[in-house]
XYZ file of C-alpha atoms in Angstrom:
514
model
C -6.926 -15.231 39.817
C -3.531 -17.172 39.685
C -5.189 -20.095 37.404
C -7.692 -18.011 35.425
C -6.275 -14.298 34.827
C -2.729 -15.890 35.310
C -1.305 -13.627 37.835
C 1.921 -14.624 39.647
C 1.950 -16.810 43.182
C 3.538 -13.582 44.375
C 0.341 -11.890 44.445
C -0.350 -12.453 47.899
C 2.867 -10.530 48.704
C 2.194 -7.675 47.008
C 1.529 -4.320 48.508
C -1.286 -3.132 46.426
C -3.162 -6.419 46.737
C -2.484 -6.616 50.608
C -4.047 -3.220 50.491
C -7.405 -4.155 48.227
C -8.446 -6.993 50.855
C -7.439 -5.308 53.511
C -9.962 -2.639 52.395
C -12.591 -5.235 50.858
C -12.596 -7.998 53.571
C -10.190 -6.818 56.861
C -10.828 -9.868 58.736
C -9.623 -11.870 55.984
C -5.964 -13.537 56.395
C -4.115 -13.559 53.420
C -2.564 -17.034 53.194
C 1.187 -16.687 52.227
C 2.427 -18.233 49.277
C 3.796 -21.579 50.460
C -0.004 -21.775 51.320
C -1.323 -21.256 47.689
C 0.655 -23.176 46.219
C -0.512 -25.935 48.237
C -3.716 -25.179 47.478
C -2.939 -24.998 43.542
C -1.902 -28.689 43.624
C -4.951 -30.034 45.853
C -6.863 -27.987 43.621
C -5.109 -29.209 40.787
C -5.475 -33.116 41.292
C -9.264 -33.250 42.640
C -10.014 -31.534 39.060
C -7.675 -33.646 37.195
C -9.542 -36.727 38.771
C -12.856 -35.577 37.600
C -11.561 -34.753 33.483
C -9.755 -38.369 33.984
C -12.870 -39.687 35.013
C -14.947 -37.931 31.900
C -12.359 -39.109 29.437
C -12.595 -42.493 30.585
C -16.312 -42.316 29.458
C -15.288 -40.548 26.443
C -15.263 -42.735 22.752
C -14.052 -40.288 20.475
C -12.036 -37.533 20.895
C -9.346 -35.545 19.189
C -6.334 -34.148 20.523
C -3.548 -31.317 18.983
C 0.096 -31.019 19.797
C 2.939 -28.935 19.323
C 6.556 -27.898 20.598
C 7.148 -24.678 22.084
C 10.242 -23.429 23.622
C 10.710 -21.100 26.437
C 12.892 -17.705 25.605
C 13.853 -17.137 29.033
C 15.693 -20.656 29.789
C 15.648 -22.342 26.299
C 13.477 -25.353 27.622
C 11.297 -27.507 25.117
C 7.775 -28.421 25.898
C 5.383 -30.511 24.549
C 1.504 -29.073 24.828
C -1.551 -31.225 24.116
C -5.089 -29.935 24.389
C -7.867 -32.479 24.085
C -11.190 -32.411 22.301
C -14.521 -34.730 22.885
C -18.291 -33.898 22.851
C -20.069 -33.386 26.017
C -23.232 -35.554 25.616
C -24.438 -34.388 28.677
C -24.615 -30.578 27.654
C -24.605 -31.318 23.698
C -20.992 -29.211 23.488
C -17.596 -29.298 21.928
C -15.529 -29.121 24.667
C -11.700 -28.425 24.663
C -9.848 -28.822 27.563
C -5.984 -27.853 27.653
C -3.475 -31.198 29.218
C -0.870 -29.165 29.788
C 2.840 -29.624 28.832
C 5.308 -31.761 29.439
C 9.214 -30.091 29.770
C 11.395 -32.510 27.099
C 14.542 -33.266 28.890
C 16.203 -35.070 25.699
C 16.368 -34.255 21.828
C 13.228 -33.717 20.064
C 13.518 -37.118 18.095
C 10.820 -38.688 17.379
C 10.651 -42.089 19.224
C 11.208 -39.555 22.442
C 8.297 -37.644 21.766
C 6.628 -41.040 21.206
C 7.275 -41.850 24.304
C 6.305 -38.829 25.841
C 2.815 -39.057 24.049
C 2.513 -42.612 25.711
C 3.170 -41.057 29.027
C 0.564 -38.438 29.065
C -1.913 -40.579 27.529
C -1.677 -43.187 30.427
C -1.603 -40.008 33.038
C -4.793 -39.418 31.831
C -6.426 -42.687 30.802
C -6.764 -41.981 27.416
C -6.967 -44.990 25.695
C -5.347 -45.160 22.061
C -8.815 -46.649 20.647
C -10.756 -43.314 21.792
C -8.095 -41.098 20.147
C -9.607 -40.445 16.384
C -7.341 -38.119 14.978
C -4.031 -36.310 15.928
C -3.113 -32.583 14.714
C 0.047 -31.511 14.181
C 2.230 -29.973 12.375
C 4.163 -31.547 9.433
C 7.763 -31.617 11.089
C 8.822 -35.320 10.233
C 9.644 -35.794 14.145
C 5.736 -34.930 15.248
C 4.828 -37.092 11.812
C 6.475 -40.503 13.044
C 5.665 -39.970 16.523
C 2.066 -40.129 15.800
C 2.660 -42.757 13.189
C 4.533 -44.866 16.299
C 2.166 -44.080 19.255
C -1.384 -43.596 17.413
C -1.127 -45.462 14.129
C -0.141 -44.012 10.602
C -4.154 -43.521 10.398
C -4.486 -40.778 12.692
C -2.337 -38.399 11.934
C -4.287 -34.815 10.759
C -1.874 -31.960 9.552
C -2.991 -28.289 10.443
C -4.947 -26.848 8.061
C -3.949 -23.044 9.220
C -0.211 -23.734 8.718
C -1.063 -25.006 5.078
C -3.091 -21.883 4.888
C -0.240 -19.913 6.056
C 2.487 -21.366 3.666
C 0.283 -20.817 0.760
C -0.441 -17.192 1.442
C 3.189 -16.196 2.193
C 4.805 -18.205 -1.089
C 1.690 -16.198 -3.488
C 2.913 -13.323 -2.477
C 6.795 -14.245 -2.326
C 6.194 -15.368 -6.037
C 4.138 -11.804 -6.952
C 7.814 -9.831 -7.615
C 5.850 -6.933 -8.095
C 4.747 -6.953 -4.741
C 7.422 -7.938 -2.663
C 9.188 -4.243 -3.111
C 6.022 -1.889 -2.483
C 5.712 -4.488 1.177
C 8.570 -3.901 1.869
C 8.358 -0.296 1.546
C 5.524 -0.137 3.887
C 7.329 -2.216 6.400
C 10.024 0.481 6.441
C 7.749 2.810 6.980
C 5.936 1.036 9.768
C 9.640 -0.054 11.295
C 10.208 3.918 11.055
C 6.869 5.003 13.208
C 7.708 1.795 15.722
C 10.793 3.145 16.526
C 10.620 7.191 16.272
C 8.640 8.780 19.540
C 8.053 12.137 17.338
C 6.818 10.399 14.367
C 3.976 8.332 16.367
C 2.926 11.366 18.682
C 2.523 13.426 14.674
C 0.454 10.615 13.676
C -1.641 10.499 17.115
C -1.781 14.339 16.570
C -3.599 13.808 13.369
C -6.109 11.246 14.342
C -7.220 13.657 17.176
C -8.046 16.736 15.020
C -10.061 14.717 13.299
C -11.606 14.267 16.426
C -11.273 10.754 17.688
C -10.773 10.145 21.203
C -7.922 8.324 22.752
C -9.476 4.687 22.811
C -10.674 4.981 18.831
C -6.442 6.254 18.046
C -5.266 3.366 15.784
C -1.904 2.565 15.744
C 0.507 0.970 12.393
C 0.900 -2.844 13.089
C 4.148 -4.445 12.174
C 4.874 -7.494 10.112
C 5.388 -11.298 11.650
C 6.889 -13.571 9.261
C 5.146 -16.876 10.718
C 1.814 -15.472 10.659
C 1.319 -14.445 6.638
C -2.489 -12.438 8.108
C -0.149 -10.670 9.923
C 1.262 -8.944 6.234
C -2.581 -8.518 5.710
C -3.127 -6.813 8.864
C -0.085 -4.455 8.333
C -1.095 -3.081 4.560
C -4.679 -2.890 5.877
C -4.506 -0.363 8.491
C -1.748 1.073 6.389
C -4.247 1.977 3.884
C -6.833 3.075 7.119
C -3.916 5.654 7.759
C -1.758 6.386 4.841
C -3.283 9.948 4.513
C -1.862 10.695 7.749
C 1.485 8.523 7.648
C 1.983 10.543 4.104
C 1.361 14.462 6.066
C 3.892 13.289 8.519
C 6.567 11.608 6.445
C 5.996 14.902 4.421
C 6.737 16.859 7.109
C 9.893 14.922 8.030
C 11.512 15.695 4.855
C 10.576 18.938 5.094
C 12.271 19.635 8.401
C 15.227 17.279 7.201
C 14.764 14.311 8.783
C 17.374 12.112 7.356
C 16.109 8.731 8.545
C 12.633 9.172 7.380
C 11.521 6.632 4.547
C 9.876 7.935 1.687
C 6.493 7.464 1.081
C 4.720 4.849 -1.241
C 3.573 6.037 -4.524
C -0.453 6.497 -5.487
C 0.347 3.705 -7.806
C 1.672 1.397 -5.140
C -0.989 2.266 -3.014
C -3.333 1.612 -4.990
C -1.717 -2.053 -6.112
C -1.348 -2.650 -1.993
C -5.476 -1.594 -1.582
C -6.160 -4.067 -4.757
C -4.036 -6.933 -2.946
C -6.024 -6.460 0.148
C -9.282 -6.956 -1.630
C -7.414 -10.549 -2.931
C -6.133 -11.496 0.368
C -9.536 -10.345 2.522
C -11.643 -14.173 1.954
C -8.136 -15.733 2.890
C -8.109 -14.273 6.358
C -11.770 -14.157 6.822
C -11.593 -17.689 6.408
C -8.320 -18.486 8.412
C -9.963 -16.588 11.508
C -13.033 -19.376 11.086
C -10.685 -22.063 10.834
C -8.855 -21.142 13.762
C -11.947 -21.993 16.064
C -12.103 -24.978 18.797
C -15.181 -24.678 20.191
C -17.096 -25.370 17.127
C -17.108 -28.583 14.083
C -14.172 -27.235 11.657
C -12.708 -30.122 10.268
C -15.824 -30.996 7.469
C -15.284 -27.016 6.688
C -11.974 -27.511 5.307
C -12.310 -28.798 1.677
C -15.603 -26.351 1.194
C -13.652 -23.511 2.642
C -11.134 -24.671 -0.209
C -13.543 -24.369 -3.102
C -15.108 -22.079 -2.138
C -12.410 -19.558 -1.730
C -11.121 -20.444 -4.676
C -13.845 -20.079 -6.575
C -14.292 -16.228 -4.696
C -10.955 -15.286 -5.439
C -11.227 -16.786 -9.320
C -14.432 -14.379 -9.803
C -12.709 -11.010 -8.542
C -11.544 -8.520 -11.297
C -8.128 -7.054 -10.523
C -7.858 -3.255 -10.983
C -3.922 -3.514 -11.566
C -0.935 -5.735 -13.041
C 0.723 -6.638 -9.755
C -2.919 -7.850 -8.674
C -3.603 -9.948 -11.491
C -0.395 -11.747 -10.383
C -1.347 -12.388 -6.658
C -4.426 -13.581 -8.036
C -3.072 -16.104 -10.322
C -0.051 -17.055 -7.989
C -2.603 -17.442 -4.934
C -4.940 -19.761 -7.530
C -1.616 -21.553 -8.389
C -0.709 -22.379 -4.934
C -4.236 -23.462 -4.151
C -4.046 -26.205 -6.479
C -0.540 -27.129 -5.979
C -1.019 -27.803 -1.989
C -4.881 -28.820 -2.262
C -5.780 -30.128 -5.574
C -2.664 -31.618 -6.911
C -1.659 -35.499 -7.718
C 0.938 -35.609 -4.559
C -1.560 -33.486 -2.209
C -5.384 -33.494 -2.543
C -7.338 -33.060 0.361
C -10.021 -34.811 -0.797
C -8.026 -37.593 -0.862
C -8.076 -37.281 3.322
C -10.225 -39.349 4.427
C -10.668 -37.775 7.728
C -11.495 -34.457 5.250
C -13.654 -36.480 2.797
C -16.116 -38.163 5.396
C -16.207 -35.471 7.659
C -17.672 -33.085 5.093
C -19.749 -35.885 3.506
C -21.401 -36.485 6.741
C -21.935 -33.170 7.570
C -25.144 -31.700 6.691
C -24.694 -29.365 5.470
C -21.921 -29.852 3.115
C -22.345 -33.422 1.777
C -20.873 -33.968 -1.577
C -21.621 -30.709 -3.002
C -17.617 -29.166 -2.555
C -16.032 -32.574 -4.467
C -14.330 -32.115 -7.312
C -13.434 -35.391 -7.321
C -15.530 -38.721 -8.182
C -13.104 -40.969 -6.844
C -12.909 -39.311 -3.423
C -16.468 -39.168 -3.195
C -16.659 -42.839 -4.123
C -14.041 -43.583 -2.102
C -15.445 -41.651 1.296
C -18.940 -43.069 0.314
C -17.578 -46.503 0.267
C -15.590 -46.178 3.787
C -18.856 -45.263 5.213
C -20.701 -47.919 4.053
C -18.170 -50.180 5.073
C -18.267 -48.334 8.798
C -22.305 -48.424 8.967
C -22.142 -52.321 8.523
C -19.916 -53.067 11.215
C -22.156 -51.273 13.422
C -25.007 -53.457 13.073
C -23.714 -55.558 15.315
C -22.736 -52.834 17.770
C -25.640 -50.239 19.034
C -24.346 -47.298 20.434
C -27.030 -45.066 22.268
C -24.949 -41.858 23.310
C -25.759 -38.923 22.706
C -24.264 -35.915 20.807
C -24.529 -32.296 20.469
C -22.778 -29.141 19.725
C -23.033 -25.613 19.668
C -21.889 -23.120 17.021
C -22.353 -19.552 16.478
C -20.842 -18.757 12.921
C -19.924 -15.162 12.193
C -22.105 -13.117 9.535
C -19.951 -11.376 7.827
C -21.093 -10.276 4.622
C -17.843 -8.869 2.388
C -15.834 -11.155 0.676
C -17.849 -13.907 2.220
C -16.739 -17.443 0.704
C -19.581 -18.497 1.845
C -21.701 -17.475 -0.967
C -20.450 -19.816 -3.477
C -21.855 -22.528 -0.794
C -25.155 -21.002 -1.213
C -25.127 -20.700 -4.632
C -24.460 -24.808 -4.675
C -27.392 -25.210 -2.525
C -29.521 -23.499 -4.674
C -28.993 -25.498 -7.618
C -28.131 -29.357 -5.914
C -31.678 -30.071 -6.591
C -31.461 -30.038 -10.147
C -28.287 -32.240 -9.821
C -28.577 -34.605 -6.820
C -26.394 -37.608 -7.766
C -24.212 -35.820 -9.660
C -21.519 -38.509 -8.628
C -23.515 -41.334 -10.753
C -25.851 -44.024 -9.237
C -25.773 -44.764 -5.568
C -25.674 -48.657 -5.714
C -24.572 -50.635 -3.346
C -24.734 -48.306 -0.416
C -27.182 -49.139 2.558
C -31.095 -47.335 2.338
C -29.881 -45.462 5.790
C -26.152 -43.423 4.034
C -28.468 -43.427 0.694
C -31.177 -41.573 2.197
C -29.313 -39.397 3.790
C -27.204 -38.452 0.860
C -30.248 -37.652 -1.261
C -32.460 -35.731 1.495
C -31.946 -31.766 1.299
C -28.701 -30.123 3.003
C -28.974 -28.324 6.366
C -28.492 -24.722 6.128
C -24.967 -23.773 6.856
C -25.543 -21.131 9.569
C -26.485 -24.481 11.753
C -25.113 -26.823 13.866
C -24.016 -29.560 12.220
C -24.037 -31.964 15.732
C -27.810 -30.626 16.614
C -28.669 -31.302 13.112
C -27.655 -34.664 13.416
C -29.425 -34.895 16.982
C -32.245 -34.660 15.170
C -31.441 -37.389 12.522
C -30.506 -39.446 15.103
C -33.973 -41.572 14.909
C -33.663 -41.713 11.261
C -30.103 -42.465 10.416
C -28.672 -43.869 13.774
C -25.478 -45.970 12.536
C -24.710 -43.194 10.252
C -24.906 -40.771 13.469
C -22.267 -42.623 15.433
C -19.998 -42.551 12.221
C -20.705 -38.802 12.000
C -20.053 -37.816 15.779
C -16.554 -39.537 15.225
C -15.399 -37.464 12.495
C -17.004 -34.563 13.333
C -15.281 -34.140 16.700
C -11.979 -33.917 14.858
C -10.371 -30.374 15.007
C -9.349 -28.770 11.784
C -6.179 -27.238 12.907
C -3.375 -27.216 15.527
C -4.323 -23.522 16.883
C -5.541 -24.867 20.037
C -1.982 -25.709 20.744
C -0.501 -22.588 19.775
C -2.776 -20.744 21.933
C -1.863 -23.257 25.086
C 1.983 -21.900 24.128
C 0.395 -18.043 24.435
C -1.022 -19.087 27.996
C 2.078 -20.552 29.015
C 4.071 -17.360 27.289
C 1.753 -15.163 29.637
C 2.508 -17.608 32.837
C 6.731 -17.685 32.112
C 7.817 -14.347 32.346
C 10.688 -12.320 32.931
C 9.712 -12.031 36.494
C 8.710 -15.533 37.027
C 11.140 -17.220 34.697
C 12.488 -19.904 37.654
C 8.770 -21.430 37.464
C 8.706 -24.701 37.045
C 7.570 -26.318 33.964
C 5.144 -28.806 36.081
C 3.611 -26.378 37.890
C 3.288 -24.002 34.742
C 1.630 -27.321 33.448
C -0.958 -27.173 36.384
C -2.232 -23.211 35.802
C -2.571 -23.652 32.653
C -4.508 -26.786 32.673
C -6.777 -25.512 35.817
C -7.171 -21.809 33.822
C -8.739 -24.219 30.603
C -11.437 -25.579 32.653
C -15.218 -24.061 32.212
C -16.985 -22.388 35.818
C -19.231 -25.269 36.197
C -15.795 -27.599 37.117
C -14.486 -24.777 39.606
């Protein structure tokens, strides 16, 4: 309970628990807290000898970092989670390190140092380590540069995501005032008892019970879905939030905002419609459990191409949709920053399946990834590697606005255009045949796929497993940070960073390690 649903060591001291076992088990002694939190360390280092003893089996794995500071005694910490491929079970498994409390400024050759430090606590070795996500902050940047290499540094894909979405909309003037006006509004219900029990009213003579009542969500400025989330169940209930800002004015109210127009309203429900593939595809992104770095650069062109095809029903539409196409070539198409250009992106989706070259727009980057490959498959000659590889992955099948469907419309017609890149000299009979054989259907594994090509393609299998294992984005981080938010509270602020560390490492750990 402590490690997995975090509850506090105090537990054992409370009445109401004291009470339960009492009731459940009453020859059972409740050991006292000095006694669990023994236990929580034993506990913690036999299961930290096992992972250190999996991950010094492990070749490749990826790993994500970020800084998070603690509100309640303004202390910095350092999380890392760790990713690698179970060949035993054929998963991607993800397994939080922990954090480490940062006792000096957050320069970089500290947190350097600091990587170097976990990294021998664990036996990772810096040869295993493919890639390392973080964010772009110039301090994370050179630290990975100075303890991993400048090679292996990945930035997050979401935060990219997340910049783009919030300067489209910052650059649709239009837009910015009728937002704003709805985050008034939804300020207004947050903070006015009378105004939220009026809109609760409503919902129930409609006749929804108390668990189907929705509630107006509010704005966070580093999460741009978050704006999306706010004008979207504003819509759900603007029929109701009008009756009762109505009815405000009415009785005189004088701190009740006015009401959006029908026009705005309808611009707001016509933005929603732009932004809904953006945060159907951050969502998928966001996973760790599942091969998302080859989805990046077809998630790319592919939502562009979505967006590009929908018709705008007003002016202040038409602009998101151009500003939104604007920023997607200016942070993933441009001279200074085209993700194809990644090499981690470029072979990860040309050696996945069901992707290969089809996303490209560009024949240098495909050359270019083709060529790295090649160059990889013919130092393994000399090398066999026979382990083995899997992964599981349940997409979601969600059928509006599903970017998605401009991958299956490129499936449909590939065979008419195979090498549409020009000839495929010069690369070995094993990458060629795989390049020209048909592409695996998306809903599909990409790592069982390639279990299965194992016998036919084995260098280019190794080569795959490497890149594939790489994580697409940071998230796995930030959710460490909302484990350790929900372990630091107010009433447990004087825990110790180290032993914070230890929960939330054992509470990241599947059943079958417990």
């Amino acid at each position: 309970m402590i490690a997995k649903d975090h509850q506090p060591l105090s537990i054992v001291d409370n009445e109401g628990f004291r009470a339960l076992m009492k009731l459940v088990v009453p020859l059972y002694k409740i050991p006292s807290r000095k006694t669990i939190t023994t236990r929580l360390d034993d506990k913690y280092h036999i299961m930290q000898y096992k992972i250190k003893a999996i991950l010094s089996n492990i070749k490749n794995l990826s790993l994500t970092s970020d800084i998070w500071t603690d509100p309640y005694n303004t202390k910095g910490f350092l999380g890392i989670t760790i990713h690698y491929i179970d060949c035993k079970n054929f998963t991607l498994e993800s397994i939080d390190l922990g954090m480490q409390e940062l006792e000096n400024r957050h320069e970089a050759v500290y947190i350097s140092q600091v990587f170097k430090n976990i990294c021998e606590e664990w036996n990772i070795q810096n040869t295993s380590v493919c890639a390392i996500i973080t964010d772009n902050a110039a301090n994370m940047k050179k630290a990975v540069y100075d303890t991993f290499g400048s090679n292996k540094h990945v930035p997050c894909f979401a935060r990219s995501l997340n910049l783009m979405i919030q300067d489209a909309i910052s650059s649709t003037q239009e837009l910015k005032p009728i937002i704003q006006k709805v985050k008034r509004i939804v300020t207004f219900f947050k903070c006015s008892v009378n105004a939220t029990h009026a809109l609760k009213k409503l919902q129930r003579q409609e006749g929804k019970t108390e668990d189907k009542i929705l509630k107006l969500k509010q704005e966070c400025k580093t999460r741009w879905n978050s704006t999306f989330l706010m004008i979207s169940r504003f819509l759900q209930l603007a029929n109701h939030v009008s009756a009762v800002l109505i009815n405000n004015s009415i009785l005189g109210s004088a701190d009740s905002p006015e009401m959006i127009s029908r026009a705005e309203l309808k611009a707001i429900e016509d933005a929603c419609e732009l932004l809904s593939p953006i945060e159907l595809v951050t969502v998928e992104i966001s996973r760790e459990k599942y091969v998302t770095c080859s989805k990046i650069i077809p998630i790319v062109n592919c939502s562009m191409v979505t967006i590009d095809r929908l018709i705008p029903k007003t002016e202040v539409s038409a602009s998101l949709k151009q500003n939104i196409l604007n920023q997607i070539k200016q942070r993933f198409y441009s001279e200074k920053s085209n993700i194809e250009k990644n090499s981690f992106l470029a072979i990860s989706t040309l050696l996945d399946p069901r992707y290969k070259k089809m996303h490209f727009h560009s024949i240098t980057a495909v050359s270019y990834a083709q060529t790295k490959v090649n160059k990889l498959m013919k130092e393994m000659f000399e090398s066999e590697n026979e382990n083995s590889y899997s992964e599981s992955n349940i997409e979601s099948n969600i059928k509006k606005h599903n970017v998605w469907n401009i991958h299956d419309e490129l499936v449909t017609s590939r065979s008419e255009n195979l090498d549409e890149f020009g000839e495929n000299g010069g690369l070995s009979a094993e990458f060629r045949q795989y390049l020209i054989s048909p592409v695996a259907d998306r809903r599909k594994c990409p790592l069982k796929t390639w279990q299965r090509l194992r016998a036919l393609h084995p260098h280019l299998y190794e080569i795959a497993l490497k890149y594939l294992v790489i994580v697409g984005t940071s998230v796995p981080c930030e959710r460490l940070f909302s484990k350790a938010g929900n372990i630091i509270t107010e009433k447990r602020n004087r825990l110790k960073g180290k032993q914070a560390s230890k929960i939330i490492f054992l509470s990241s750990l599947n059943k079958e390690y417990w």
